[in-house]
mmCIF file of C-alpha atoms in Angstrom:
data_model
loop_
_atom_site.group_PDB
_atom_site.id
_atom_site.type_symbol
_atom_site.label_atom_id
_atom_site.label_comp_id
_atom_site.label_asym_id
_atom_site.label_seq_id
_atom_site.Cartn_x
_atom_site.Cartn_y
_atom_site.Cartn_z
ATOM 1 C CA UNK A 1 83.181 84.732 57.509
ATOM 2 C CA UNK A 2 82.688 81.364 55.833
ATOM 3 C CA UNK A 3 85.002 80.469 52.988
ATOM 4 C CA UNK A 4 83.725 78.643 49.927
ATOM 5 C CA UNK A 5 84.977 75.121 49.475
ATOM 6 C CA UNK A 6 84.913 72.425 46.836
ATOM 7 C CA UNK A 7 83.995 68.873 47.778
ATOM 8 C CA UNK A 8 85.303 65.894 45.882
ATOM 9 C CA UNK A 9 84.448 62.194 46.185
ATOM 10 C CA UNK A 10 87.086 59.665 45.135
ATOM 11 C CA UNK A 11 87.228 55.904 45.046
ATOM 12 C CA UNK A 12 90.139 53.749 46.120
ATOM 13 C CA UNK A 13 89.708 50.015 45.651
ATOM 14 C CA UNK A 14 85.941 50.372 45.840
ATOM 15 C CA UNK A 15 85.950 52.597 48.945
ATOM 16 C CA UNK A 16 84.568 56.118 48.630
ATOM 17 C CA UNK A 17 86.740 58.795 50.238
ATOM 18 C CA UNK A 18 86.354 62.561 50.431
ATOM 19 C CA UNK A 19 88.384 65.733 50.116
ATOM 20 C CA UNK A 20 87.295 69.279 50.904
ATOM 21 C CA UNK A 21 89.332 72.005 49.213
ATOM 22 C CA UNK A 22 89.454 75.741 49.809
ATOM 23 C CA UNK A 23 91.212 77.229 46.743
ATOM 24 C CA UNK A 24 93.424 80.204 47.386
ATOM 25 C CA UNK A 25 96.631 82.068 46.666
ATOM 26 C CA UNK A 26 99.088 80.162 44.487
ATOM 27 C CA UNK A 27 101.985 82.233 45.835
ATOM 28 C CA UNK A 28 101.846 80.462 49.208
ATOM 29 C CA UNK A 29 102.192 76.755 49.912
ATOM 30 C CA UNK A 30 98.941 74.847 50.554
ATOM 31 C CA UNK A 31 98.166 73.127 53.827
ATOM 32 C CA UNK A 32 96.578 69.678 54.059
ATOM 33 C CA UNK A 33 94.651 68.859 57.233
ATOM 34 C CA UNK A 34 94.318 65.311 58.542
ATOM 35 C CA UNK A 35 91.499 65.155 61.109
ATOM 36 C CA UNK A 36 91.581 63.018 64.214
ATOM 37 C CA UNK A 37 90.548 59.388 63.976
ATOM 38 C CA UNK A 38 87.303 59.103 61.906
ATOM 39 C CA UNK A 39 86.955 62.876 62.083
ATOM 40 C CA UNK A 40 85.099 64.916 59.436
ATOM 41 C CA UNK A 41 87.002 67.159 57.012
ATOM 42 C CA UNK A 42 84.319 69.813 57.578
ATOM 43 C CA UNK A 43 85.813 70.426 61.015
ATOM 44 C CA UNK A 44 88.577 72.468 59.346
ATOM 45 C CA UNK A 45 86.332 75.215 57.996
ATOM 46 C CA UNK A 46 87.511 77.618 60.713
ATOM 47 C CA UNK A 47 91.196 76.997 59.977
ATOM 48 C CA UNK A 48 90.622 77.457 56.241
ATOM 49 C CA UNK A 49 88.780 80.725 56.845
ATOM 50 C CA UNK A 50 91.379 82.142 59.210
ATOM 51 C CA UNK A 51 94.323 81.107 57.043
ATOM 52 C CA UNK A 52 92.862 82.673 53.883
ATOM 53 C CA UNK A 53 94.033 83.235 51.220
ATOM 54 C CA UNK A 54 96.272 80.171 51.713
ATOM 55 C CA UNK A 55 94.976 77.124 49.814
ATOM 56 C CA UNK A 56 93.718 74.434 52.195
ATOM 57 C CA UNK A 57 92.422 70.894 51.930
ATOM 58 C CA UNK A 58 91.033 68.443 54.492
ATOM 59 C CA UNK A 59 90.940 64.683 54.087
ATOM 60 C CA UNK A 60 88.140 62.224 54.837
ATOM 61 C CA UNK A 61 89.577 58.740 55.349
ATOM 62 C CA UNK A 62 87.440 55.591 55.521
ATOM 63 C CA UNK A 63 84.899 55.667 58.312
ATOM 64 C CA UNK A 64 84.736 59.450 58.493
ATOM 65 C CA UNK A 65 81.395 61.166 57.830
ATOM 66 C CA UNK A 66 80.568 61.019 54.128
ATOM 67 C CA UNK A 67 83.204 58.377 53.363
ATOM 68 C CA UNK A 68 82.497 54.663 53.084
ATOM 69 C CA UNK A 69 82.528 52.215 55.979
ATOM 70 C CA UNK A 70 83.510 48.978 54.209
ATOM 71 C CA UNK A 71 82.836 45.550 55.763
ATOM 72 C CA UNK A 72 86.602 44.869 55.673
ATOM 73 C CA UNK A 73 89.802 46.814 55.133
ATOM 74 C CA UNK A 74 90.340 48.373 58.548
ATOM 75 C CA UNK A 75 94.027 47.717 59.029
ATOM 76 C CA UNK A 76 96.312 50.571 59.976
ATOM 77 C CA UNK A 77 97.883 50.102 56.543
ATOM 78 C CA UNK A 78 94.499 50.713 54.888
ATOM 79 C CA UNK A 79 94.193 54.088 56.603
ATOM 80 C CA UNK A 80 97.726 54.966 55.572
ATOM 81 C CA UNK A 81 97.062 53.983 51.968
ATOM 82 C CA UNK A 82 93.962 56.227 52.024
ATOM 83 C CA UNK A 83 96.154 59.109 53.159
ATOM 84 C CA UNK A 84 98.737 58.576 50.418
ATOM 85 C CA UNK A 85 96.023 58.184 47.774
ATOM 86 C CA UNK A 86 94.252 61.417 48.714
ATOM 87 C CA UNK A 87 97.472 63.426 48.898
ATOM 88 C CA UNK A 88 98.538 62.126 45.488
ATOM 89 C CA UNK A 89 95.165 63.149 44.082
ATOM 90 C CA UNK A 90 95.661 66.705 45.340
ATOM 91 C CA UNK A 91 98.866 66.829 43.338
ATOM 92 C CA UNK A 92 100.604 69.510 45.411
ATOM 93 C CA UNK A 93 104.351 69.450 44.588
ATOM 94 C CA UNK A 94 105.108 70.853 48.042
ATOM 95 C CA UNK A 95 102.803 71.492 50.988
ATOM 96 C CA UNK A 96 102.312 71.615 54.740
ATOM 97 C CA UNK A 97 100.622 68.726 56.558
ATOM 98 C CA UNK A 98 98.766 69.194 59.845
ATOM 99 C CA UNK A 99 97.591 66.103 61.741
ATOM 100 C CA UNK A 100 95.462 65.873 64.856
ATOM 101 C CA UNK A 101 95.081 63.307 67.616
ATOM 102 C CA UNK A 102 95.275 59.566 66.855
ATOM 103 C CA UNK A 103 96.183 60.184 63.214
ATOM 104 C CA UNK A 104 99.478 61.830 64.191
ATOM 105 C CA UNK A 105 101.294 58.461 63.714
ATOM 106 C CA UNK A 106 99.919 58.310 60.148
ATOM 107 C CA UNK A 107 101.371 61.736 59.415
ATOM 108 C CA UNK A 108 104.733 60.767 60.893
ATOM 109 C CA UNK A 109 104.794 57.658 58.727
ATOM 110 C CA UNK A 110 104.035 59.763 55.665
ATOM 111 C CA UNK A 111 106.635 62.378 56.536
ATOM 112 C CA UNK A 112 109.336 59.767 57.064
ATOM 113 C CA UNK A 113 108.969 58.632 53.462
ATOM 114 C CA UNK A 114 108.071 61.924 51.776
ATOM 115 C CA UNK A 115 110.106 64.631 53.489
ATOM 116 C CA UNK A 116 111.122 66.043 50.117
ATOM 117 C CA UNK A 117 107.501 67.063 49.467
ATOM 118 C CA UNK A 118 106.673 68.402 52.905
ATOM 119 C CA UNK A 119 107.546 71.992 53.649
ATOM 120 C CA UNK A 120 106.507 71.528 57.280
ATOM 121 C CA UNK A 121 104.588 69.192 59.579
ATOM 122 C CA UNK A 122 102.220 70.134 62.418
ATOM 123 C CA UNK A 123 101.507 67.438 65.018
ATOM 124 C CA UNK A 124 98.697 68.165 67.446
ATOM 125 C CA UNK A 125 98.440 66.632 70.910
ATOM 126 C CA UNK A 126 99.331 63.001 70.288
ATOM 127 C CA UNK A 127 102.400 60.796 70.455
ATOM 128 C CA UNK A 128 103.960 58.569 67.781
ATOM 129 C CA UNK A 129 102.203 55.363 68.816
ATOM 130 C CA UNK A 130 98.684 54.491 67.708
ATOM 131 C CA UNK A 131 97.119 51.907 70.021
ATOM 132 C CA UNK A 132 95.631 48.700 68.659
ATOM 133 C CA UNK A 133 91.846 48.446 68.552
ATOM 134 C CA UNK A 134 90.415 47.517 71.929
ATOM 135 C CA UNK A 135 86.951 46.160 72.802
ATOM 136 C CA UNK A 136 86.340 49.325 74.811
ATOM 137 C CA UNK A 137 86.292 51.199 71.514
ATOM 138 C CA UNK A 138 83.161 49.322 70.470
ATOM 139 C CA UNK A 139 80.906 51.434 72.662
ATOM 140 C CA UNK A 140 82.469 54.689 71.516
ATOM 141 C CA UNK A 141 82.328 53.802 67.825
ATOM 142 C CA UNK A 142 79.037 51.930 67.870
ATOM 143 C CA UNK A 143 77.031 54.979 66.803
ATOM 144 C CA UNK A 144 79.570 55.963 64.115
ATOM 145 C CA UNK A 145 80.178 52.723 62.247
ATOM 146 C CA UNK A 146 77.754 50.087 60.887
ATOM 147 C CA UNK A 147 77.865 46.831 62.812
ATOM 148 C CA UNK A 148 79.800 44.892 60.151
ATOM 149 C CA UNK A 149 82.378 47.666 59.789
ATOM 150 C CA UNK A 150 82.775 47.920 63.565
ATOM 151 C CA UNK A 151 83.370 44.184 63.875
ATOM 152 C CA UNK A 152 85.943 44.312 61.072
ATOM 153 C CA UNK A 153 87.682 47.290 62.655
ATOM 154 C CA UNK A 154 87.961 45.580 66.033
ATOM 155 C CA UNK A 155 89.219 42.417 64.340
ATOM 156 C CA UNK A 156 91.629 43.908 61.799
ATOM 157 C CA UNK A 157 92.975 47.145 63.198
ATOM 158 C CA UNK A 158 96.454 46.797 64.631
ATOM 159 C CA UNK A 159 98.185 49.796 66.049
ATOM 160 C CA UNK A 160 101.653 50.791 65.005
ATOM 161 C CA UNK A 161 104.453 52.788 66.513
ATOM 162 C CA UNK A 162 106.014 55.501 64.362
ATOM 163 C CA UNK A 163 108.721 56.246 66.927
ATOM 164 C CA UNK A 164 111.367 54.266 64.980
ATOM 165 C CA UNK A 165 110.749 56.612 62.037
ATOM 166 C CA UNK A 166 111.224 59.914 63.863
ATOM 167 C CA UNK A 167 114.857 60.457 62.824
ATOM 168 C CA UNK A 168 113.814 60.124 59.167
ATOM 169 C CA UNK A 169 111.446 63.124 59.367
ATOM 170 C CA UNK A 170 113.636 65.880 57.920
ATOM 171 C CA UNK A 171 110.998 68.559 57.519
ATOM 172 C CA UNK A 172 110.469 71.254 60.172
ATOM 173 C CA UNK A 173 107.941 70.100 62.786
ATOM 174 C CA UNK A 174 105.642 72.140 65.011
ATOM 175 C CA UNK A 175 104.421 70.144 68.007
ATOM 176 C CA UNK A 176 101.313 71.565 69.653
ATOM 177 C CA UNK A 177 100.046 70.217 72.956
ATOM 178 C CA UNK A 178 97.609 71.032 75.701
ATOM 179 C CA UNK A 179 97.841 70.728 79.474
ATOM 180 C CA UNK A 180 97.622 67.149 80.826
ATOM 181 C CA UNK A 181 95.537 68.430 83.716
ATOM 182 C CA UNK A 182 93.045 69.798 81.184
ATOM 183 C CA UNK A 183 92.813 66.572 79.150
ATOM 184 C CA UNK A 184 95.835 66.586 76.822
ATOM 185 C CA UNK A 185 96.521 63.172 75.242
ATOM 186 C CA UNK A 186 100.209 63.814 74.627
ATOM 187 C CA UNK A 187 102.162 62.580 77.624
ATOM 188 C CA UNK A 188 105.363 64.271 78.723
ATOM 189 C CA UNK A 189 107.227 61.021 78.038
ATOM 190 C CA UNK A 190 106.034 60.908 74.421
ATOM 191 C CA UNK A 191 106.689 64.624 73.979
ATOM 192 C CA UNK A 192 110.235 64.095 75.245
ATOM 193 C CA UNK A 193 110.804 61.280 72.731
ATOM 194 C CA UNK A 194 109.622 63.528 69.911
ATOM 195 C CA UNK A 195 111.727 66.478 71.079
ATOM 196 C CA UNK A 196 114.838 64.304 71.263
ATOM 197 C CA UNK A 197 114.431 62.289 68.077
ATOM 198 C CA UNK A 198 112.816 64.620 65.544
ATOM 199 C CA UNK A 199 115.724 66.447 63.865
ATOM 200 C CA UNK A 200 113.964 69.812 63.507
ATOM 201 C CA UNK A 201 111.150 70.325 66.016
ATOM 202 C CA UNK A 202 109.731 73.118 68.100
ATOM 203 C CA UNK A 203 107.025 72.790 70.712
ATOM 204 C CA UNK A 204 104.231 75.079 71.847
ATOM 205 C CA UNK A 205 102.120 74.341 74.903
ATOM 206 C CA UNK A 206 98.621 75.764 75.367
ATOM 207 C CA UNK A 207 98.347 75.944 79.172
ATOM 208 C CA UNK A 208 94.581 76.550 79.268
ATOM 209 C CA UNK A 209 93.679 73.880 76.716
ATOM 210 C CA UNK A 210 93.171 70.135 76.798
ATOM 211 C CA UNK A 211 93.205 67.788 73.816
ATOM 212 C CA UNK A 212 91.394 70.369 71.658
ATOM 213 C CA UNK A 213 94.214 72.862 71.730
ATOM 214 C CA UNK A 214 92.178 75.527 69.909
ATOM 215 C CA UNK A 215 89.900 75.903 72.929
ATOM 216 C CA UNK A 216 89.407 78.220 74.741
ATOM 217 C CA UNK A 217 91.729 80.521 72.735
ATOM 218 C CA UNK A 218 91.310 79.762 69.021
ATOM 219 C CA UNK A 219 93.226 82.871 67.951
ATOM 220 C CA UNK A 220 96.364 81.581 69.699
ATOM 221 C CA UNK A 221 96.098 78.302 67.814
ATOM 222 C CA UNK A 222 95.620 80.027 64.453
ATOM 223 C CA UNK A 223 98.528 82.367 65.167
ATOM 224 C CA UNK A 224 100.735 79.337 65.876
ATOM 225 C CA UNK A 225 99.820 77.726 62.555
ATOM 226 C CA UNK A 226 100.094 80.901 60.499
ATOM 227 C CA UNK A 227 103.372 81.907 62.107
ATOM 228 C CA UNK A 228 104.927 78.501 61.499
ATOM 229 C CA UNK A 229 103.848 78.409 57.854
ATOM 230 C CA UNK A 230 105.111 81.928 57.199
ATOM 231 C CA UNK A 231 108.450 81.365 58.891
ATOM 232 C CA UNK A 232 109.119 78.100 57.041
ATOM 233 C CA UNK A 233 108.296 79.772 53.715
ATOM 234 C CA UNK A 234 110.543 82.706 54.517
ATOM 235 C CA UNK A 235 113.482 80.380 55.229
ATOM 236 C CA UNK A 236 112.934 78.251 52.122
#
């Protein structure tokens, strides 16, 4: 059953960004979803529905559907500043953060500096390093970004490695990953780095899934999220 949401458009330094919010029970901590790179916040409707009545929000950074695609401002730092801005607008004193794919390094960077606000962190099928923009991305992003924005992205975007920050992430972490033979983007080497250097991490592997760990068994994915949130709250 669909769950009603509230959409909100915000502006940061002239760039329109979006938040979708599913209001819920104030007795449980909210969860904030960070989609994969340029992903739409609408993609979290299923999670919001299945986690009801927990309050949920999903973020639309620059370049995502419904947000602006400016002709400049495509540095990794710009994406991070979008993330901080949107979270501050939500105003949650304490919350869970769930990040997917190439935006996992953004979430790690946030967690390293804001562990006191995070009750828990979910990292889905990606390592701590975000690669720099490559010309090969032009074809993949050509139908998603206007030409001027695409040129600026390829020129300005520099990847960053959040691995040096891992020891500073003090919140409990749930690491979800698929099977490399099915298309997982989290290598065993990166997973090992995260297991060794994150102070409080657990890992769950979805043996029948690839990069989209919720397929083909979405109930297993939802159970992993819900169980983690409930356990962290119980221990707090």
